[in-house]
Short mmCIF file of C-alpha atoms in Angstrom, two decimals:
data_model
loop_
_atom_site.label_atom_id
_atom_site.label_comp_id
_atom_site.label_asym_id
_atom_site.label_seq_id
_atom_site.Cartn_x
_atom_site.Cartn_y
_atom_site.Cartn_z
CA UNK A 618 16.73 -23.20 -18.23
CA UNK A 619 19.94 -20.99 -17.73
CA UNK A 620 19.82 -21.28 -13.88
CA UNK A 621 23.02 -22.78 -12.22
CA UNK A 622 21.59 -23.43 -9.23
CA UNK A 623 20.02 -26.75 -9.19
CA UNK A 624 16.14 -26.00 -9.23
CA UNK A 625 14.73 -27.89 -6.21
CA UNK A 626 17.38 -27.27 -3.33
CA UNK A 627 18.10 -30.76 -0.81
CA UNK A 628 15.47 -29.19 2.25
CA UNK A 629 12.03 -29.48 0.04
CA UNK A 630 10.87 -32.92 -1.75
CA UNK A 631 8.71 -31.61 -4.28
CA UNK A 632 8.80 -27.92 -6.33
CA UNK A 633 5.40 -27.44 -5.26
CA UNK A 634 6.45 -27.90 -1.85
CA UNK A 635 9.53 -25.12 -2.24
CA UNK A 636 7.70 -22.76 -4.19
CA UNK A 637 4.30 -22.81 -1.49
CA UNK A 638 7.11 -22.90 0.99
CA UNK A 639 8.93 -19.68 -0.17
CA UNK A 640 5.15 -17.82 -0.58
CA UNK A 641 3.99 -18.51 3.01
CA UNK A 642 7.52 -17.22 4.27
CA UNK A 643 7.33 -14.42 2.36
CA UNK A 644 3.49 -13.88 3.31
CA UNK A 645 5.07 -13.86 7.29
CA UNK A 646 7.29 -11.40 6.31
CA UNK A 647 4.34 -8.78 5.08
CA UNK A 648 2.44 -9.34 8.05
CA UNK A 649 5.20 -7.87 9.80
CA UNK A 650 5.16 -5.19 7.44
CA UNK A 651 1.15 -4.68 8.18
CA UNK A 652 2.31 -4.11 11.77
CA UNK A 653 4.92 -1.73 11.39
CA UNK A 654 2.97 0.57 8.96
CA UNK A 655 0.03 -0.41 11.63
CA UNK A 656 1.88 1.54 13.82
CA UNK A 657 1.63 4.56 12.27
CA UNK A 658 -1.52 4.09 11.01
CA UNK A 659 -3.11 3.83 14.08
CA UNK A 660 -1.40 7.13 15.74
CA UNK A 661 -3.36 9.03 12.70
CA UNK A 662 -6.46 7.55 13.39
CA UNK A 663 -5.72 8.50 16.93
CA UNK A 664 -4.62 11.51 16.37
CA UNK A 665 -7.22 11.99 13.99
CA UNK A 666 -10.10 11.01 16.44
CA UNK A 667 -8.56 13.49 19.10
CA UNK A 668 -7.77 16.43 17.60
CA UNK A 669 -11.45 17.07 16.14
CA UNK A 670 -11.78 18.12 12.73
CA UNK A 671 -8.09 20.00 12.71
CA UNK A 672 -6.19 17.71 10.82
CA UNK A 673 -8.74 18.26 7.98
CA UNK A 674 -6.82 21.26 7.41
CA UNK A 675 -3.69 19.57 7.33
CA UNK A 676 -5.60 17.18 4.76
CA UNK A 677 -6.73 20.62 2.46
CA UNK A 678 -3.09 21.67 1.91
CA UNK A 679 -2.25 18.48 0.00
CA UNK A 680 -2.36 18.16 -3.84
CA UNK A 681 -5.61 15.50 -4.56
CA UNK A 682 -4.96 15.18 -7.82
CA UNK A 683 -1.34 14.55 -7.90
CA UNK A 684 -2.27 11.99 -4.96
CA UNK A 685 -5.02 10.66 -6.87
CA UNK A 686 -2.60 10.45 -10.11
CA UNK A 687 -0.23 8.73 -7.81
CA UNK A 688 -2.99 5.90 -6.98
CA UNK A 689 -3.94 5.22 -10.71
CA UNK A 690 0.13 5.07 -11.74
CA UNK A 691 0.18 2.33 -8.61
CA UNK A 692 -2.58 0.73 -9.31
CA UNK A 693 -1.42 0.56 -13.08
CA UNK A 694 1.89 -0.74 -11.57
CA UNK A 695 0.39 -3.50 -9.65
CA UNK A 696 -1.44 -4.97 -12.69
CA UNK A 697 1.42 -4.81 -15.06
CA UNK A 698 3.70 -6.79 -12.14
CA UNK A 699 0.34 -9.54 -11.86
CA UNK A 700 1.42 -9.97 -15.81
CA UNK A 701 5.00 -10.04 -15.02
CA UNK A 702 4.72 -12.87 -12.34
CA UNK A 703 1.96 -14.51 -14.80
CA UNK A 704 4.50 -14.31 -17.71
CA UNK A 705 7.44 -16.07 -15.27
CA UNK A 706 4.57 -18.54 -14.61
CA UNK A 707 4.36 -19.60 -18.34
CA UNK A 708 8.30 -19.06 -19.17
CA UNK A 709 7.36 -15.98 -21.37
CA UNK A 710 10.74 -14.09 -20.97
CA UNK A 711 10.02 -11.82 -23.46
CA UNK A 712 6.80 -10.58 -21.19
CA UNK A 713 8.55 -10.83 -18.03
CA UNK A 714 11.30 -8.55 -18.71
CA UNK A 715 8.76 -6.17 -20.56
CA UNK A 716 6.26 -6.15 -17.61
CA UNK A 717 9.14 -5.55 -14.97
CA UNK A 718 10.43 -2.80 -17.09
CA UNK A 719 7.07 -1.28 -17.06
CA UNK A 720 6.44 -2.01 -13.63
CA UNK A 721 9.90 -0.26 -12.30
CA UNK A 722 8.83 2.80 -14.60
CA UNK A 723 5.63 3.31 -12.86
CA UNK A 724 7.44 3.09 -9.93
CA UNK A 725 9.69 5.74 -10.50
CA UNK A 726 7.06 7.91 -12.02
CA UNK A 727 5.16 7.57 -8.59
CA UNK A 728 8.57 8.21 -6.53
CA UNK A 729 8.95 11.53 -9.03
CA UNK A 730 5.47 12.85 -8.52
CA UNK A 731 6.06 12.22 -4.83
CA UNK A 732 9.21 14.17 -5.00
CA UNK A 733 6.80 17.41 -6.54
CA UNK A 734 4.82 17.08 -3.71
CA UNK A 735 7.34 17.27 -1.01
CA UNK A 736 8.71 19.83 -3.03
CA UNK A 737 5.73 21.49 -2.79
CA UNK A 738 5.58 21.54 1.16
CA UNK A 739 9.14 22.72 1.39
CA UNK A 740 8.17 25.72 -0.35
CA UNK A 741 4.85 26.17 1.60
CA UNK A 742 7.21 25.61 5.06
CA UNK A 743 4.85 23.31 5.77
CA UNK A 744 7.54 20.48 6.80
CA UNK A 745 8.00 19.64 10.42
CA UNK A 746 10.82 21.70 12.32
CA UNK A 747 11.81 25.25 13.11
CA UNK A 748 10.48 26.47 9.24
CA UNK A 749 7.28 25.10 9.66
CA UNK A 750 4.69 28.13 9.51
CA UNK A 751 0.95 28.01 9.83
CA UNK A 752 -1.20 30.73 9.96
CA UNK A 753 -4.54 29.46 11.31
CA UNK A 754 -5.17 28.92 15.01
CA UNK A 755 -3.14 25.70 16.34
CA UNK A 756 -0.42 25.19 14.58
CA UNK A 757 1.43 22.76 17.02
CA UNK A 758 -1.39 20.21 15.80
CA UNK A 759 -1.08 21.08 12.00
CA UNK A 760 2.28 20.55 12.25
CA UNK A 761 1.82 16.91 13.91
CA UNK A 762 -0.53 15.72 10.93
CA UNK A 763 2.80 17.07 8.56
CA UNK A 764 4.79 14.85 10.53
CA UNK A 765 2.75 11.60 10.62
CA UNK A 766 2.19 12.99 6.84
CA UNK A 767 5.48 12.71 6.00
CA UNK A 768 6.48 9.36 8.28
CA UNK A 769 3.93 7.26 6.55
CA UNK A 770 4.41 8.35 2.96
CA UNK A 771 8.29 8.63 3.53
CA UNK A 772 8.45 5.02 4.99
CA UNK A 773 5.96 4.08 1.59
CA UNK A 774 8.41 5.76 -0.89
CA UNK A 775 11.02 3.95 1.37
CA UNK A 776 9.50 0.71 0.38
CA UNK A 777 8.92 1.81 -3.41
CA UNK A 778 12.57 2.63 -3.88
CA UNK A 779 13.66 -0.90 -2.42
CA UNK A 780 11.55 -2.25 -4.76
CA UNK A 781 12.78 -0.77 -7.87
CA UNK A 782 16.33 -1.67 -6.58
CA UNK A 783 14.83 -5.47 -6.11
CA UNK A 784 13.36 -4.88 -9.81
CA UNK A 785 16.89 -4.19 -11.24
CA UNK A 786 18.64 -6.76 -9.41
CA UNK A 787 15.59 -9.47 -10.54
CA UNK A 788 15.88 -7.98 -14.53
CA UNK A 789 19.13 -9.11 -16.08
CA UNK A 790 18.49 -12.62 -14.32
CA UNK A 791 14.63 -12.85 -15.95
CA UNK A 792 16.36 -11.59 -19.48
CA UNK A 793 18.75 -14.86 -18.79
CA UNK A 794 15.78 -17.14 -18.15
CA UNK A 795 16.44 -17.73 -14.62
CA UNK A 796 12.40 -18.16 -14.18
CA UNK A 797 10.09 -20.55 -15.82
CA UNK A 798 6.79 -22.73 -14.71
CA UNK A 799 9.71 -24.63 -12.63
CA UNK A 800 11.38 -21.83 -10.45
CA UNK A 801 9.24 -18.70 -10.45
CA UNK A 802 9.40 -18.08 -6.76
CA UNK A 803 11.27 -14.74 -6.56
CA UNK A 804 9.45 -13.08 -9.39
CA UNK A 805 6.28 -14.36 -7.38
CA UNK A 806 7.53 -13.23 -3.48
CA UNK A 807 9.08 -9.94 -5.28
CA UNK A 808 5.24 -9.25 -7.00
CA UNK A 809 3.57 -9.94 -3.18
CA UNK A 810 5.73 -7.40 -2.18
CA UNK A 811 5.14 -5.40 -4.43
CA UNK A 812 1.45 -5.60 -4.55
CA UNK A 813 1.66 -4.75 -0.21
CA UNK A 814 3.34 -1.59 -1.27
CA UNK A 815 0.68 -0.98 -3.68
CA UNK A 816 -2.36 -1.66 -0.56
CA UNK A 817 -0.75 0.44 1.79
CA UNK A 818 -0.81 3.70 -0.76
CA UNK A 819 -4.94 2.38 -0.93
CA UNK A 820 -4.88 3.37 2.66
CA UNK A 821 -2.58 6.66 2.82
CA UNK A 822 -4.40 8.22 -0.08
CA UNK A 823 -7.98 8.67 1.36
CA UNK A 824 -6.63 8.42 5.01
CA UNK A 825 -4.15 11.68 4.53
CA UNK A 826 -5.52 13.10 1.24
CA UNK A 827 -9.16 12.64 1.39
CA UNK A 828 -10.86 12.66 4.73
CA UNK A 829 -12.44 16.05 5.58
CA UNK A 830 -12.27 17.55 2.03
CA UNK A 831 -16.35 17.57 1.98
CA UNK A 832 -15.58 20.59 4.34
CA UNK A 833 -13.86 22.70 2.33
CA UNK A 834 -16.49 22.49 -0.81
CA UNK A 835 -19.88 25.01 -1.14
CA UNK B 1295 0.57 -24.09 -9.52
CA UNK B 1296 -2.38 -22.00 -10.77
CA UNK B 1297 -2.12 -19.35 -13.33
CA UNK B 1298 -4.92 -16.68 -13.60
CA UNK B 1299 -6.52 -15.96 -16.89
CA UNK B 1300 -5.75 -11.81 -18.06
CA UNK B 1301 -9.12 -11.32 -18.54
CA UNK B 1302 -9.26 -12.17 -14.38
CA UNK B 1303 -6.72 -9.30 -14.14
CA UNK B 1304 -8.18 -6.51 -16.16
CA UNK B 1305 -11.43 -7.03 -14.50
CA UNK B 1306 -9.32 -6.59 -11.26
CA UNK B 1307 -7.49 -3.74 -12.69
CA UNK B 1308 -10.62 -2.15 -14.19
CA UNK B 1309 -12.29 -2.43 -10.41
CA UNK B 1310 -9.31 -0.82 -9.07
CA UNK B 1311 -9.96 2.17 -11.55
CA UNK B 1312 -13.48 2.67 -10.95
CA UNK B 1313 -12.92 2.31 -7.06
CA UNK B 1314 -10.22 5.14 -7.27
CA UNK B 1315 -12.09 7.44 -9.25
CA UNK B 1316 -15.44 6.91 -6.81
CA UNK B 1317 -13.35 7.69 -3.53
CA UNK B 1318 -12.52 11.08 -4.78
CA UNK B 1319 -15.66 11.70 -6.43
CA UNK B 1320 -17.38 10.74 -2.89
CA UNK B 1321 -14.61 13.01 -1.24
CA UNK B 1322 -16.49 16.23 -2.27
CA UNK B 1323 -19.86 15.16 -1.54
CA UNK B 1324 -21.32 16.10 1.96
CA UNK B 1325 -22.41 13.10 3.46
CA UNK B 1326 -21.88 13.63 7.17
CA UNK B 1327 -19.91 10.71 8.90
CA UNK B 1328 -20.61 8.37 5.69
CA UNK B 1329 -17.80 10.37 3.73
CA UNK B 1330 -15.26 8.31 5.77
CA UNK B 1331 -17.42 5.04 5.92
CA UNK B 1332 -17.56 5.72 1.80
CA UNK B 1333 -13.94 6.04 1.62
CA UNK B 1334 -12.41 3.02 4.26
CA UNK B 1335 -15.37 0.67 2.59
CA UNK B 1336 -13.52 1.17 -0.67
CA UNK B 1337 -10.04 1.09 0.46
CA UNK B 1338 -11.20 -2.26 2.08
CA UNK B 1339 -12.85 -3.40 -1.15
CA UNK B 1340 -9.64 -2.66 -3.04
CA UNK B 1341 -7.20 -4.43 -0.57
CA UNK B 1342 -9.11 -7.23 -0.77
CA UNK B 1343 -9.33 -7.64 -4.53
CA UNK B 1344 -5.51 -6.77 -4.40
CA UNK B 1345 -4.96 -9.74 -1.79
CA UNK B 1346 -7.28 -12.55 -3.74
CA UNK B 1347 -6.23 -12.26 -7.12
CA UNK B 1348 -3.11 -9.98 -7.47
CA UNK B 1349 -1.66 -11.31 -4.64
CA UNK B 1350 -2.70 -15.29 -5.55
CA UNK B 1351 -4.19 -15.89 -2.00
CA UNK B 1352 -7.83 -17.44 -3.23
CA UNK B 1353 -5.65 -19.78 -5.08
CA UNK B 1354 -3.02 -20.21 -2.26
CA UNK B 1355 -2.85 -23.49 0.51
CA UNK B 1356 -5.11 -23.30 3.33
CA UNK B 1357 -2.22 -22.50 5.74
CA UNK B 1358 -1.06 -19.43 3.90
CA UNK B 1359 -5.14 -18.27 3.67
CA UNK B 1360 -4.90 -18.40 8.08
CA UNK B 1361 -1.38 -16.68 8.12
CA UNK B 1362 -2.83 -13.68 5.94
CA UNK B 1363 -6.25 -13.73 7.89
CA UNK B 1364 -4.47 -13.91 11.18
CA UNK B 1365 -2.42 -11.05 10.16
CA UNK B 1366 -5.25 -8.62 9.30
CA UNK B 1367 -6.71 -9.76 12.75
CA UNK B 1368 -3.47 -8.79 14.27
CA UNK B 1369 -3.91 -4.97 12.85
CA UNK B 1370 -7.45 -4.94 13.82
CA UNK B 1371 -6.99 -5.97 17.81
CA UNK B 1372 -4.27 -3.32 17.42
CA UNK B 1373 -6.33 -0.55 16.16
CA UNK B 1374 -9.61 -1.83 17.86
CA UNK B 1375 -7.59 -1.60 21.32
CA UNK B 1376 -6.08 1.65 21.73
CA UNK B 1377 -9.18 3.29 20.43
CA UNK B 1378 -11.28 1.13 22.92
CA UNK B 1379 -8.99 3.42 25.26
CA UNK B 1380 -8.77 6.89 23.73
CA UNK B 1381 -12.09 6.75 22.44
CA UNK B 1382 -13.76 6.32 25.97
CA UNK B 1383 -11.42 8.47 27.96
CA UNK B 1384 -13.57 11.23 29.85
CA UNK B 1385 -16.66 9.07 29.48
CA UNK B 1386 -16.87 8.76 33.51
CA UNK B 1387 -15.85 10.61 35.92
CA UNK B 1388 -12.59 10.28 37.92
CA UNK B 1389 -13.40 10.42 41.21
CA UNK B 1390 -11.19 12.96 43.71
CA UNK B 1391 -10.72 15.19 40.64
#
């Protein structure tokens, strides 16, 4: 082990202790994450429930399949960190650094494609503010889906670019062999964390993306 | 300290897959009110399989299992709550209006 720091710090007695310890604090920490997106999600389903059927046009404007590409390059993200934390289980460093690598790429790829697709809406003026144009009868509704729209999946590519900043700050001490079977813990916490922001795109995609579409087919 | 076997991942990762592709399949399929029962079922199904094997909490102490249940409870009341109220606005009368 290359780690300076003494591996069991003077407050725990045992390394199971510190590492459970560490998981359960960090566990606290994404329940207040569940709230805070909570928030939000329950104003759309509000919303949603109120306004009768017009934020399925909001829904129809956005790109499915870039969304839906977006949940597979997640998804693909969240199993390649599983084999990252699994590899800083075992003390594989070669793995670990690999699997973070690959994790932080899919992670950018996502925040790109995201980037397309608020692109996108820019050039359709269908962003919240004095540009915003809609054609169909009630805009001042439309424009209030665009705007939970863009608070929820701004506040999730929020979370996904603090997490490829945690990724680079966690690589160069993995390549040193900071984490083995013995001190895993921040690999582990960072790979909760990462694996929330990964559930809360589950919801957004067939909450914003999804809902409604049936209307729009035959 | 427990350490899953892959083959416990890719059969997580493999569920995700199929559960992603089914949602928007579903999407475009007219099924009355069970096109958003379809698609929060799944979501559900995913989060969980996320939570208990991604996320180590079928392997984790009993403490941290109530902490994450409590949580989810937490977002329910919250949700369950204010549509308890918007929901059944208008449903009787006010009366003197």
């Amino acid at each position: 082990m290359a780690n300076p720091q003494p591996l069991l710090a003077t407050h725990f007695d045992t390394l199971d202790q510190q590492r459970e310890s560490a998981s359960l604090g960090m566990w606290v920490f994404l329940i207040t994450e569940v709230m805070f997106f909570g928030g939000l999600f329950t104003a759309y389903i509000v919303y949603r429930s109120r306004l009768h059927g017009l934020f399925d046009y909001g829904s129809h404007e956005l790109n499915v399949t870039l969304g839906a590409i977006n949940t597979i390059v997640l998804i693909c993200s969240s199993f390649t960190m599983a084999i990252a934390v699994r590899a800083s289980q075992l003390g594989d460093r070669r793995t670990l650094v690999r699997f973070l690598v690959l994790t932080m790429l899919l992670g950018l790829t996502f925040l790109g494609i995201k980037a397309v697709e608020y692109q996108e809406k820019f050039v359709h003026h269908l962003v919240p503010g004095p540009h915003f144009q809609w054609h169909g009868p009630q805009p001042r509704q439309i424009e209030m889906f665009f705007s939970l729209y863009f608070a929820m999946t701004g506040l999730h590519a929020l979370h996904m670019i603090v997490g490829v900043g945690l990724i680079l700050w966690l690589l160069p001490r993995s390549a040193k062999g900071f984490y083995g079977p013995d001190y895993h813990h921040p690999i582990e916490c960072f790979g909760l964390y990462w694996h929330f922001v990964d559930i809360v795109w589950i919801f957004l995609f067939p909450l914003l993306y999804l809902l409604g579409r049936s209307h729009f087919v035959g | 300290m427990h350490i899953s076997p892959l083959r416990v991942y890719a059969l997580v990762f493999a569920a995700l897959l199929v559960g992603t592709l089914t949602t928007v399949a579903v999407a475009f399929q007219h099924l009355g009110p069970f096109n958003d029962i379809v698609a929060l079922t799944i979501a559900v199904t995913k989060m969980t399989l996320v939570v208990l094997f991604f996320m180590h909490a079928k392997y984790s102490t009993r403490l941290t299992k109530i902490v994450v249940a409590s949580g989810f409870a937490w977002l329910l009341f919250l949700i369950a709550f204010t549509l308890s109220d918007y929901l059944t606005r208008g449903w009787l009368g006010v009366p003197g209006k």
